[in-house]
PDB file of C-alpha atoms in Angstrom:
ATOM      1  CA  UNK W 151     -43.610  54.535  69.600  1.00 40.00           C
ATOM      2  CA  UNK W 152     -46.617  54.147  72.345  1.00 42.00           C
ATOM      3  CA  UNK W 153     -47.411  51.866  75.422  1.00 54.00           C
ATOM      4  CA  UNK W 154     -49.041  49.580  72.976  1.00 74.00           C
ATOM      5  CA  UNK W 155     -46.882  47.116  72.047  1.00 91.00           C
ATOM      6  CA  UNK W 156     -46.501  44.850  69.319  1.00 97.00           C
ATOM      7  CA  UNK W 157     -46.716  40.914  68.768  1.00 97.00           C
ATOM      8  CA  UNK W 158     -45.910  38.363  66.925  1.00 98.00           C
ATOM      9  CA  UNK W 159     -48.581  35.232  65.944  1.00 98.00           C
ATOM     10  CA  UNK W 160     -48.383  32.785  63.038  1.00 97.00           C
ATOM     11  CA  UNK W 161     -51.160  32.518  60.949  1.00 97.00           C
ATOM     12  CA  UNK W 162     -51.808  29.309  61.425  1.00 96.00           C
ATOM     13  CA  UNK W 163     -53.165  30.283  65.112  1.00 96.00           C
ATOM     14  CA  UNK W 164     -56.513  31.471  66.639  1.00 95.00           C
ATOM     15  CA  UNK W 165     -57.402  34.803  65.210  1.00 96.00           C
ATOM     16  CA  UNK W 166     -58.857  36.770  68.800  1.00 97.00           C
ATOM     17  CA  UNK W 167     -60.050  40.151  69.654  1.00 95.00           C
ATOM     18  CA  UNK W 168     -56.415  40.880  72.093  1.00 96.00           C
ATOM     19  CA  UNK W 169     -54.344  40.864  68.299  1.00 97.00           C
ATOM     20  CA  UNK W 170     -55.829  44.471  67.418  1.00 97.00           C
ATOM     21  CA  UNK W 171     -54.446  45.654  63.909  1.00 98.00           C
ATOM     22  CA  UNK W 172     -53.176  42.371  62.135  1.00 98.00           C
ATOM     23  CA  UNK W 173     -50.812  42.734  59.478  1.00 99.00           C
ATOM     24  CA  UNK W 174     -49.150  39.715  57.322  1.00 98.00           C
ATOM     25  CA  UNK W 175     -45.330  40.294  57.388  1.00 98.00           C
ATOM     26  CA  UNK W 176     -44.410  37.578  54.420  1.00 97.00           C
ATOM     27  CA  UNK W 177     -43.515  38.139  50.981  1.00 96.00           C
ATOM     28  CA  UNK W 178     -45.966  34.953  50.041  1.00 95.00           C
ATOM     29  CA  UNK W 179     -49.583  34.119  51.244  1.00 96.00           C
ATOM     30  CA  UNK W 180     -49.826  31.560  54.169  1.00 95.00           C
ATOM     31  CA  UNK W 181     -49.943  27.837  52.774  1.00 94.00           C
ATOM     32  CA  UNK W 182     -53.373  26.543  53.235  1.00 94.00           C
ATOM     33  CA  UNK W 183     -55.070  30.196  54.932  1.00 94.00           C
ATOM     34  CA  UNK W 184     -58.446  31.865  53.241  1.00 93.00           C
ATOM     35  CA  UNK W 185     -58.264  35.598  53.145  1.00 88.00           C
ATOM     36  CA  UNK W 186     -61.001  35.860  54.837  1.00 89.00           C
ATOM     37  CA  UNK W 187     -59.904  33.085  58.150  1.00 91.00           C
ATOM     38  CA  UNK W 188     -56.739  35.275  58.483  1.00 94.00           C
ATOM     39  CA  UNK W 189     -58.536  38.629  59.306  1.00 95.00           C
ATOM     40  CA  UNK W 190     -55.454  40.749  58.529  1.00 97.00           C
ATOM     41  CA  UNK W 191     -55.819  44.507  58.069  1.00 97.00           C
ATOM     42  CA  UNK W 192     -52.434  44.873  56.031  1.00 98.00           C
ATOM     43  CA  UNK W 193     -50.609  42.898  53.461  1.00 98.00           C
ATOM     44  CA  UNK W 194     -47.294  44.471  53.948  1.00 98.00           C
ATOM     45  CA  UNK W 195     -45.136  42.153  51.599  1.00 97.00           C
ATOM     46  CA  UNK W 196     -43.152  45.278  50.751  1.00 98.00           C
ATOM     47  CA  UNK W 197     -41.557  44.668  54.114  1.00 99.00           C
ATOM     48  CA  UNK W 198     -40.833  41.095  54.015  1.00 98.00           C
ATOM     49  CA  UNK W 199     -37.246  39.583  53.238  1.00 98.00           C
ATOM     50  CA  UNK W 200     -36.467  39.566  49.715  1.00 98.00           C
ATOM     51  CA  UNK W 201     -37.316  36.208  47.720  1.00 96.00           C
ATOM     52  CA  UNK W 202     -33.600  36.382  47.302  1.00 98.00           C
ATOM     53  CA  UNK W 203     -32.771  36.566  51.188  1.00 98.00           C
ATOM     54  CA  UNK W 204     -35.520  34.075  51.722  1.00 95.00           C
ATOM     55  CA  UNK W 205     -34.296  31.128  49.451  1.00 96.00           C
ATOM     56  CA  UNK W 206     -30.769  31.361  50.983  1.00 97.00           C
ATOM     57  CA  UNK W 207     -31.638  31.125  54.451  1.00 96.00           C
ATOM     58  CA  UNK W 208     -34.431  28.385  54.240  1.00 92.00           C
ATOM     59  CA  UNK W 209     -35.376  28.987  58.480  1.00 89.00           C
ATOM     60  CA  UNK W 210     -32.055  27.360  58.797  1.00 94.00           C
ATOM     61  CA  UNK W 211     -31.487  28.637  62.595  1.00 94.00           C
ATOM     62  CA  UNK W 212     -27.742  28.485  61.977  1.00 96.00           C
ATOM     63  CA  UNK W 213     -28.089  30.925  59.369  1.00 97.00           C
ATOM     64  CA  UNK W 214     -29.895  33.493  61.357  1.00 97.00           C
ATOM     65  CA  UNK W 215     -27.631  35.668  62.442  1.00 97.00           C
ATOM     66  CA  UNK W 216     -26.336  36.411  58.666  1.00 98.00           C
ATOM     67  CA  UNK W 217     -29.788  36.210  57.579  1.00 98.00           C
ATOM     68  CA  UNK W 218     -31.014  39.223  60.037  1.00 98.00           C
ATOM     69  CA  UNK W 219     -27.979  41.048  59.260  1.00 98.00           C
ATOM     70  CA  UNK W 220     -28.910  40.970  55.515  1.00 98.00           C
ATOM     71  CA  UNK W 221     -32.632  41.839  56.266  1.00 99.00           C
ATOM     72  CA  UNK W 222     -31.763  44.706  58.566  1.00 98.00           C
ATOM     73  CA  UNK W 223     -29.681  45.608  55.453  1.00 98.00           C
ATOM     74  CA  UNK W 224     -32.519  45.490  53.006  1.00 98.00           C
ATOM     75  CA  UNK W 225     -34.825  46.922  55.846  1.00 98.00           C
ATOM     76  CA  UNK W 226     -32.952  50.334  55.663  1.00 97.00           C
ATOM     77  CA  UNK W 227     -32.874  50.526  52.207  1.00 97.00           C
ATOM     78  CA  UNK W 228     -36.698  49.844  51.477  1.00 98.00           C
ATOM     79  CA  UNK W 229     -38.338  52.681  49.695  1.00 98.00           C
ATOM     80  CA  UNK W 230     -42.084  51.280  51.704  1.00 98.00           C
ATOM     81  CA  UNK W 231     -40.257  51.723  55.036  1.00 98.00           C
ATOM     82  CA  UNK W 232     -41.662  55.680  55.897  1.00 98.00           C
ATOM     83  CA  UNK W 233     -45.083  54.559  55.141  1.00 98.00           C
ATOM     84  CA  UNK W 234     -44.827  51.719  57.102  1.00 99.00           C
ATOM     85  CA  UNK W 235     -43.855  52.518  60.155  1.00 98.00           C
ATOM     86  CA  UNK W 236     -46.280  55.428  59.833  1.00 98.00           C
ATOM     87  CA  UNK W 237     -48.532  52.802  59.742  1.00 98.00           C
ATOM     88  CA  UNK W 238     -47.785  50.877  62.240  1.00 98.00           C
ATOM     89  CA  UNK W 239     -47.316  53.912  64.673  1.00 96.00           C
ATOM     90  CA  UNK W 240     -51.207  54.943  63.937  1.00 97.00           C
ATOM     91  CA  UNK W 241     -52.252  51.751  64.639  1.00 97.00           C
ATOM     92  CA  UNK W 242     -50.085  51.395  67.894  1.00 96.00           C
ATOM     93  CA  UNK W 243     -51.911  54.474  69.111  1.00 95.00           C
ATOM     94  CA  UNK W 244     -55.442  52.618  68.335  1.00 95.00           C
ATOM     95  CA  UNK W 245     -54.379  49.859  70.560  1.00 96.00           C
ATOM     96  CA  UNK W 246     -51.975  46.190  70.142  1.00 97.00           C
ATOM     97  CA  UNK W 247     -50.694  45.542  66.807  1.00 98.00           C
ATOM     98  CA  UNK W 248     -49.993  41.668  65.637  1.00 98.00           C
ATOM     99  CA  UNK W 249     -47.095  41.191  62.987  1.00 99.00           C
ATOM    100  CA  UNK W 250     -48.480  37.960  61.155  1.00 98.00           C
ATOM    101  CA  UNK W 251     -46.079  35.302  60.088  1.00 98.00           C
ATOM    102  CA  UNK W 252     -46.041  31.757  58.757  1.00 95.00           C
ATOM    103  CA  UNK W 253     -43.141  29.871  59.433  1.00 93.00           C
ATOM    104  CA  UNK W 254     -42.983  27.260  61.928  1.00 91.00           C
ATOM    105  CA  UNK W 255     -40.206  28.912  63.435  1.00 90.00           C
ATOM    106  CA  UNK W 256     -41.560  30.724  66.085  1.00 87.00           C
ATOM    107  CA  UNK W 257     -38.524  32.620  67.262  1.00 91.00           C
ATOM    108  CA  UNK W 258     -35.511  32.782  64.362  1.00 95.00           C
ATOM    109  CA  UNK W 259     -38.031  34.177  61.688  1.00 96.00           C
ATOM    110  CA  UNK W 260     -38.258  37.530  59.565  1.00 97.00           C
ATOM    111  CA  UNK W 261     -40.762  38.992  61.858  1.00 98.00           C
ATOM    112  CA  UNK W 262     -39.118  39.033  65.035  1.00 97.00           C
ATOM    113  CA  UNK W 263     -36.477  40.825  63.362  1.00 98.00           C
ATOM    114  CA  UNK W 264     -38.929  43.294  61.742  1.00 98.00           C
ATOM    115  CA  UNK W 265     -40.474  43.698  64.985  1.00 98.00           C
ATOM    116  CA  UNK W 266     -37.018  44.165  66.471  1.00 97.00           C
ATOM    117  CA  UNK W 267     -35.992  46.835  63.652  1.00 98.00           C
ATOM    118  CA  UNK W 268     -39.441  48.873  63.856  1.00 97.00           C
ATOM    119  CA  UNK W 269     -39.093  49.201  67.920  1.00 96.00           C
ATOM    120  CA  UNK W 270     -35.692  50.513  67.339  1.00 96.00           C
ATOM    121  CA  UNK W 271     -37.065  52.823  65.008  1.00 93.00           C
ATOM    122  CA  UNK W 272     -39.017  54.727  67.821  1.00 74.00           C
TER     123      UNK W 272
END
């Protein structure tokens, strides 16, 4: 893609100038978050796990290996996936881009593998 990278942040954490293009990878809006406090450029909810997907795994950590397998499934079958990475590319050559999330988990969660799945996209 580009030397900018991307990162992951939940949105329950400081919104700062290093984040660059924010966009909120879930299906639902944070619990608790204004609009306007979360300062995200992009809802792309297109991209996020299926409700489906998401009920069955629960952030149950012992599921996650099924559970990214699944998502990686429904990943390469999403009709928004062209115009998101497109997306994501253009704003990688602007500088960082932030993949927003909400669940507590900070590592066994939908957007680590989305961020996972777009790098290997490159």
């Amino acid at each position: 893609m580009s030397q900018e990278s991307i990162q992951l942040k939940r949105a329950y954490d400081e919104v700062e100038e290093a984040d660059g293009y924010r966009i909120l990878v879930e299906r639902l809006w944070p619990r608790g978050v204004k609009k306007e406090a979360l300062h995200c450029q992009l809802w792309a909810k297109e991209m996020a796990p299926s409700k489906e997907l998401r009920q069955w795994y629960q952030h149950d950590t012992a599921k996650f290996p099924e559970f990214q397998e699944r998502y990686l499934a429904e990943l390469a079958d999403n009709p928004a996936k062209e115009k998101f990475l497109q997306t994501v590319q253009e704003a990688l050559a602007e500088g960082p881009v932030t993949f927003v999330f909400s669940s507590k988990e900070e590592r066994y969660n939908s957007a680590s593998v989305l961020k996972a799945w777009v790098e290997s996209q490159s």
